[in-house]
Amino acid sequence: MTQPQTTTQAITVALLGGGTVGSQVARILTEDADMLAAKAGAPLRLAGVAVRSTDRRRDYQLPKGMYTTEAEPLIDGADIVVELMGGIEPARTLIEQALRDGKAVVTGNKALLARHGEELSAIAAEHGAQLAFEAAVAGAIPILRPLRDSLSGDRVTRIMGIANGTTNFILDRMDSAGADFADALAEAQELGYAEADPTADVEGHDAAAKVAILATLAFGTDYSIDEVSCEGITQITAADSAAAADAGYVIKLLGIAERRTGQDGAEGAVLRVHPTMVPREHPLAAVRGAYNAVYVEAENAGELMFYGPGAGGAPTASAVMGDVVSVAERLVRGGPARVRTSIASLPALDAEEAHTSVMVVLTVADAPGVLRRVAGVFEGHGVSIEAMRQNSATAEGESEVQLRIITHHARQRDLDATVEELRDLDVVRGVVSVVRVEGK
Amino acid sequence: MTQPQTTTQAITVALLGGGTVGSQVARILTEDADMLAAKAGAPLRLAGVAVRSTDRRRDYQLPKGMYTTEAEPLIDGADIVVELMGGIEPARTLIEQALRDGKAVVTGNKALLARHGEELSAIAAEHGAQLAFEAAVAGAIPILRPLRDSLSGDRVTRIMGIANGTTNFILDRMDSAGADFADALAEAQELGYAEADPTADVEGHDAAAKVAILATLAFGTDYSIDEVSCEGITQITAADSAAAADAGYVIKLLGIAERRTGQDGAEGAVLRVHPTMVPREHPLAAVRGAYNAVYVEAENAGELMFYGPGAGGAPTASAVMGDVVSVAERLVRGGPARVRTSIASLPALDAEEAHTSVMVVLTVADAPGVLRRVAGVFEGHGVSIEAMRQNSATAEGESEVQLRIITHHARQRDLDATVEELRDLDVVRGVVSVVRVEGK
């Protein structure tokens, strides 16, 4: 066995943020110091933790003198800055300053990266500084290195991710217990899986930020969260969930990024987040509760999936520490920093360019010619039907039946127009459910 | 968008091997040259392919002049050597020679790495040469970088992998169609999933090589295939498969590497391959057909899973090309090579030190006191019983019943001794099935 070559010169780490993840990072840096020194090739020394209040009790309590409200002097003395404050400011300014000083930065701040990742990468490149951010996507799931390095000789065609544990938990409860959205949300809040203000989760904003970062890595093009079309799960009803289950599907909030050819014939990427039915036998369907998963399709590799805890202090801290050790290793070894550069230009296309399919459940009059007229609406928009099933009467003695229609893939705009026209059709008494379908 | 900085100086690639994977690597190098140049930062030029016969028709045919039977001159002119010949010699000698010349080597040769990985890594380190081998484990599944880099700030406690597609296909057929081993193997051979001589797959040797490489990365200690205890699937019967299904499990051939404390109190690693029952709701249970998956448990990250095609020309070539691009990027960028060094010493323990549980199905006399006597045998070896179930009589009118017992975790040696004693117990008419259980 080769002995590790540990230099005596310690690498100094400044930690910004003392919350759930920050506390776990402080714990690992303290308790696993020997293992980290062996892996990094030099001891990692935690210089201090910048926090808003030095009085607050932390999940992992360091000696009082380790906490400071002054981030800048802490950064000045550090080789590696670990930013776990969250939010745009002051995180952005502090990270920029550290990168300009040539310091390595590790961040788990997805909101910041999804808005300002391109600028930050450019600053890092300009100053030869390392910028690492594995923890910003899908918690502890190692997905950035596989996308950036392992698949660098391949062409990713599509990513579908369950990138938010809160919504996955809620949809899971709706599926397995028949709960409606409000009750499932209340349960998630009680169990601590959802925040008091669940907007960022249930409206899909958190997932959208992750899609922007994943797509940037997968397609070598910088995307912002503003280019991700986003629809949350607040409109999903117990009826939607039951209809999906009845058809052999389960509803998941998916973040999807895929290569498409736009209307003008040029290649681009469609980035979207929306509730999606996936077949029960699809690997994503088995992802339960607060777990996350990212499903990747590549030209040569085929279908890959990465699965793990999507959040939580210790799992996210594991991802942060993986970056810290990698960054430290490079500082020890020397050599130029690896910088992210855009190597392609795959512009974001309008979400209406997406190709998807939908399941539509309608209540219609139980009369001759109805099926033909409904089918005619689909045909009129160039949408072909994969399966149509007529259920028994919706209420005893009434002259109504339910129709369940699953389409083949079609353009989103054509699917939207089809549903619009169905709503106005006189034989249609009601549109019970419209949910997109992927992974058939 | 930053334009890629492509140097004009091409990087020369020598390809050793023109089989299924080699042909796909040649295709990608040829057809995706622009994409690869953008990602690597320099054009990659395929100098030639060393093959045994230049006359054979290839899956992807290059101009005839590209093939040669002389590997050494090809290697001499190359910056990167891609070894896809398989087998120990001449691969080992050629790789050693290339590394000594400071050339970067990319290999997918698991048999070679599982036996001589330590020496090759040492030679690479000594000569500052890069050695990359993502394709040697689990085909296209990106698992080496996650283990080596993403989890470098964490401590992996256990890996369980479905690391062989042939056996997974066979066990899947036995589970889903009730086939017996011989019929399922014949079907796999007909479909091209199993070789005419299936020994390396069905006896678990292929999986054992992968376990040695995975454990080396996960535990930072060099292991050889000889340290992996190995049991194949040839003894698995349709009755085993049915008994597992009846109890809510599915049988998979798992490669397992885990940290354990040995009898002397020192920490070590137990490395083993054997048929294993996993609960149907476990993520590994859903891995079907020729897919592979690696399930990782780490102290902070928790449970992770990596899923994808375990073999095949294009998927394996994707993994090879990921390495080629990464290696080329470093050649372009400059800086010292990243070398693998052992950072821990976690000696391989005897497989009898493994902690596992088993399901035992027995045919016993239907008489008073039998349950007590059977339970007494377990107790005598310190093995506690998690569940015992008595099935109805095995044959009508006979005075026999079947007992199904699932144990808690215990030392392998104690489980073995328990089963031995059960075989000799006068009230036991027969031992129908003994299969280890994990993932409960």
mmCIF file of C-alpha atoms in Angstrom, chain A residues 52-197:
data_model
loop_
_atom_site.group_PDB
_atom_site.id
_atom_site.type_symbol
_atom_site.label_atom_id
_atom_site.label_comp_id
_atom_site.label_asym_id
_atom_site.label_seq_id
_atom_site.Cartn_x
_atom_site.Cartn_y
_atom_site.Cartn_z
ATOM 1 C CA ARG A 52 -26.273 35.831 11.272
ATOM 2 C CA SER A 53 -26.314 35.372 15.027
ATOM 3 C CA THR A 54 -23.488 33.930 17.097
ATOM 4 C CA ASP A 55 -25.897 33.212 19.973
ATOM 5 C CA ARG A 56 -28.073 30.644 18.260
ATOM 6 C CA ARG A 57 -27.658 27.031 19.315
ATOM 7 C CA ARG A 58 -26.491 24.883 16.352
ATOM 8 C CA ASP A 59 -27.243 21.249 15.461
ATOM 9 C CA TYR A 60 -23.508 20.661 15.813
ATOM 10 C CA GLN A 61 -22.033 23.122 18.228
ATOM 11 C CA LEU A 62 -18.476 24.327 17.750
ATOM 12 C CA PRO A 63 -16.629 26.360 20.392
ATOM 13 C CA LYS A 64 -18.195 29.818 20.576
ATOM 14 C CA GLY A 65 -15.119 31.548 19.149
ATOM 15 C CA MET A 66 -15.600 29.710 15.850
ATOM 16 C CA TYR A 67 -18.713 31.746 14.992
ATOM 17 C CA THR A 68 -18.592 35.224 13.554
ATOM 18 C CA THR A 69 -21.039 37.582 11.897
ATOM 19 C CA GLU A 70 -18.209 38.978 9.745
ATOM 20 C CA ALA A 71 -17.893 36.859 6.612
ATOM 21 C CA GLU A 72 -15.272 38.918 4.802
ATOM 22 C CA PRO A 73 -12.290 38.555 7.154
ATOM 23 C CA LEU A 74 -13.060 34.832 7.351
ATOM 24 C CA ILE A 75 -12.967 34.565 3.561
ATOM 25 C CA ASP A 76 -9.758 36.579 3.371
ATOM 26 C CA GLY A 77 -7.872 33.994 5.395
ATOM 27 C CA ALA A 78 -9.284 30.951 3.600
ATOM 28 C CA ASP A 79 -8.155 28.692 0.756
ATOM 29 C CA ILE A 80 -11.628 27.208 0.248
ATOM 30 C CA VAL A 81 -14.923 29.027 0.829
ATOM 31 C CA VAL A 82 -17.979 26.843 1.460
ATOM 32 C CA GLU A 83 -21.158 28.840 0.908
ATOM 33 C CA LEU A 84 -24.298 27.368 2.479
ATOM 34 C CA MET A 85 -26.227 30.549 3.277
ATOM 35 C CA GLY A 86 -28.737 30.204 0.479
ATOM 36 C CA GLY A 87 -30.500 33.075 -1.265
ATOM 37 C CA ILE A 88 -29.010 35.511 -3.751
ATOM 38 C CA GLU A 89 -27.441 38.144 -1.497
ATOM 39 C CA PRO A 90 -25.040 38.387 0.226
ATOM 40 C CA ALA A 91 -24.027 34.948 -1.124
ATOM 41 C CA ARG A 92 -23.452 36.240 -4.646
ATOM 42 C CA THR A 93 -21.240 39.142 -3.652
ATOM 43 C CA LEU A 94 -19.181 37.041 -1.254
ATOM 44 C CA ILE A 95 -18.662 34.227 -3.787
ATOM 45 C CA GLU A 96 -17.684 36.682 -6.515
ATOM 46 C CA GLN A 97 -15.173 38.321 -4.230
ATOM 47 C CA ALA A 98 -13.665 34.968 -3.226
ATOM 48 C CA LEU A 99 -13.364 33.842 -6.864
ATOM 49 C CA ARG A 100 -11.729 37.126 -7.861
ATOM 50 C CA ASP A 101 -9.156 36.461 -5.152
ATOM 51 C CA GLY A 102 -8.517 33.072 -6.786
ATOM 52 C CA LYS A 103 -10.026 31.131 -3.903
ATOM 53 C CA ALA A 104 -11.838 27.856 -4.471
ATOM 54 C CA VAL A 105 -15.592 28.031 -3.817
ATOM 55 C CA VAL A 106 -17.941 25.164 -2.988
ATOM 56 C CA THR A 107 -21.617 26.052 -2.926
ATOM 57 C CA GLY A 108 -24.929 24.281 -2.540
ATOM 58 C CA ASN A 109 -26.918 27.355 -3.553
ATOM 59 C CA LYS A 110 -29.190 26.295 -6.383
ATOM 60 C CA ALA A 111 -31.225 29.507 -6.463
ATOM 61 C CA LEU A 112 -28.032 31.488 -7.027
ATOM 62 C CA LEU A 113 -26.585 29.113 -9.638
ATOM 63 C CA ALA A 114 -29.844 28.865 -11.575
ATOM 64 C CA ARG A 115 -29.832 32.677 -11.956
ATOM 65 C CA HIS A 116 -26.163 33.658 -11.954
ATOM 66 C CA GLY A 117 -24.288 30.427 -12.699
ATOM 67 C CA GLU A 118 -23.011 31.682 -16.035
ATOM 68 C CA GLU A 119 -21.480 34.863 -14.546
ATOM 69 C CA LEU A 120 -19.975 32.995 -11.615
ATOM 70 C CA SER A 121 -18.431 30.386 -13.926
ATOM 71 C CA ALA A 122 -16.983 33.137 -16.088
ATOM 72 C CA ILE A 123 -15.448 34.878 -13.059
ATOM 73 C CA ALA A 124 -14.003 31.566 -11.852
ATOM 74 C CA ALA A 125 -12.510 30.879 -15.297
ATOM 75 C CA GLU A 126 -11.060 34.364 -15.546
ATOM 76 C CA HIS A 127 -9.324 34.102 -12.199
ATOM 77 C CA GLY A 128 -8.305 30.431 -12.453
ATOM 78 C CA ALA A 129 -10.429 29.626 -9.428
ATOM 79 C CA GLN A 130 -12.322 26.410 -8.771
ATOM 80 C CA LEU A 131 -16.118 26.549 -8.443
ATOM 81 C CA ALA A 132 -17.862 23.335 -7.362
ATOM 82 C CA PHE A 133 -21.576 22.848 -6.743
ATOM 83 C CA GLU A 134 -22.578 19.161 -6.549
ATOM 84 C CA ALA A 135 -24.796 19.869 -3.538
ATOM 85 C CA ALA A 136 -26.884 22.345 -5.532
ATOM 86 C CA VAL A 137 -28.674 19.580 -7.416
ATOM 87 C CA ALA A 138 -30.595 16.649 -6.015
ATOM 88 C CA GLY A 139 -28.941 16.727 -2.576
ATOM 89 C CA ALA A 140 -26.552 13.846 -2.097
ATOM 90 C CA ILE A 141 -27.092 12.189 -5.478
ATOM 91 C CA PRO A 142 -23.792 12.282 -7.337
ATOM 92 C CA ILE A 143 -25.055 13.546 -10.671
ATOM 93 C CA LEU A 144 -22.861 16.471 -11.736
ATOM 94 C CA ARG A 145 -19.653 14.455 -12.220
ATOM 95 C CA PRO A 146 -21.433 11.706 -14.153
ATOM 96 C CA LEU A 147 -23.024 14.305 -16.437
ATOM 97 C CA ARG A 148 -19.913 16.435 -16.832
ATOM 98 C CA ASP A 149 -17.205 13.760 -16.910
ATOM 99 C CA SER A 150 -18.527 10.231 -17.325
ATOM 100 C CA LEU A 151 -20.821 11.208 -20.197
ATOM 101 C CA SER A 152 -18.404 13.681 -21.774
ATOM 102 C CA GLY A 153 -17.876 11.341 -24.744
ATOM 103 C CA ASP A 154 -21.592 10.845 -25.282
ATOM 104 C CA ARG A 155 -24.564 13.038 -26.188
ATOM 105 C CA VAL A 156 -27.305 13.404 -23.585
ATOM 106 C CA THR A 157 -30.689 13.553 -25.283
ATOM 107 C CA ARG A 158 -32.985 13.812 -22.290
ATOM 108 C CA ILE A 159 -33.021 14.160 -18.534
ATOM 109 C CA MET A 160 -36.096 13.497 -16.411
ATOM 110 C CA GLY A 161 -35.742 14.124 -12.722
ATOM 111 C CA ILE A 162 -37.720 13.779 -9.559
ATOM 112 C CA ALA A 163 -35.816 16.707 -8.139
ATOM 113 C CA ASN A 164 -37.986 17.735 -5.198
ATOM 114 C CA GLY A 165 -38.619 15.502 -2.209
ATOM 115 C CA THR A 166 -41.490 17.530 -0.770
ATOM 116 C CA THR A 167 -43.685 17.206 -3.840
ATOM 117 C CA ASN A 168 -42.672 13.579 -4.276
ATOM 118 C CA PHE A 169 -43.826 12.874 -0.741
ATOM 119 C CA ILE A 170 -47.153 14.672 -1.320
ATOM 120 C CA LEU A 171 -47.850 12.911 -4.637
ATOM 121 C CA ASP A 172 -46.871 9.598 -3.062
ATOM 122 C CA ARG A 173 -49.447 10.113 -0.307
ATOM 123 C CA MET A 174 -52.078 11.054 -2.879
ATOM 124 C CA ASP A 175 -51.279 7.884 -4.820
ATOM 125 C CA SER A 176 -50.968 5.415 -1.964
ATOM 126 C CA ALA A 177 -53.540 6.783 0.468
ATOM 127 C CA GLY A 178 -55.956 8.491 -1.924
ATOM 128 C CA ALA A 179 -55.388 11.752 -0.062
ATOM 129 C CA ASP A 180 -56.220 15.058 -1.714
ATOM 130 C CA PHE A 181 -53.576 17.719 -2.191
ATOM 131 C CA ALA A 182 -54.433 19.844 0.855
ATOM 132 C CA ASP A 183 -54.414 16.887 3.251
ATOM 133 C CA ALA A 184 -51.185 15.461 1.835
ATOM 134 C CA LEU A 185 -49.538 18.885 2.108
ATOM 135 C CA ALA A 186 -50.696 19.233 5.718
ATOM 136 C CA GLU A 187 -49.232 15.807 6.490
ATOM 137 C CA ALA A 188 -45.936 16.746 4.832
ATOM 138 C CA GLN A 189 -45.820 19.927 6.918
ATOM 139 C CA GLU A 190 -46.518 18.013 10.127
ATOM 140 C CA LEU A 191 -43.688 15.583 9.367
ATOM 141 C CA GLY A 192 -41.287 18.400 8.523
ATOM 142 C CA TYR A 193 -41.057 17.464 4.820
ATOM 143 C CA ALA A 194 -42.707 20.729 3.751
ATOM 144 C CA GLU A 195 -42.085 24.272 4.920
ATOM 145 C CA ALA A 196 -44.755 26.485 6.469
ATOM 146 C CA ASP A 197 -44.681 28.383 3.161
#
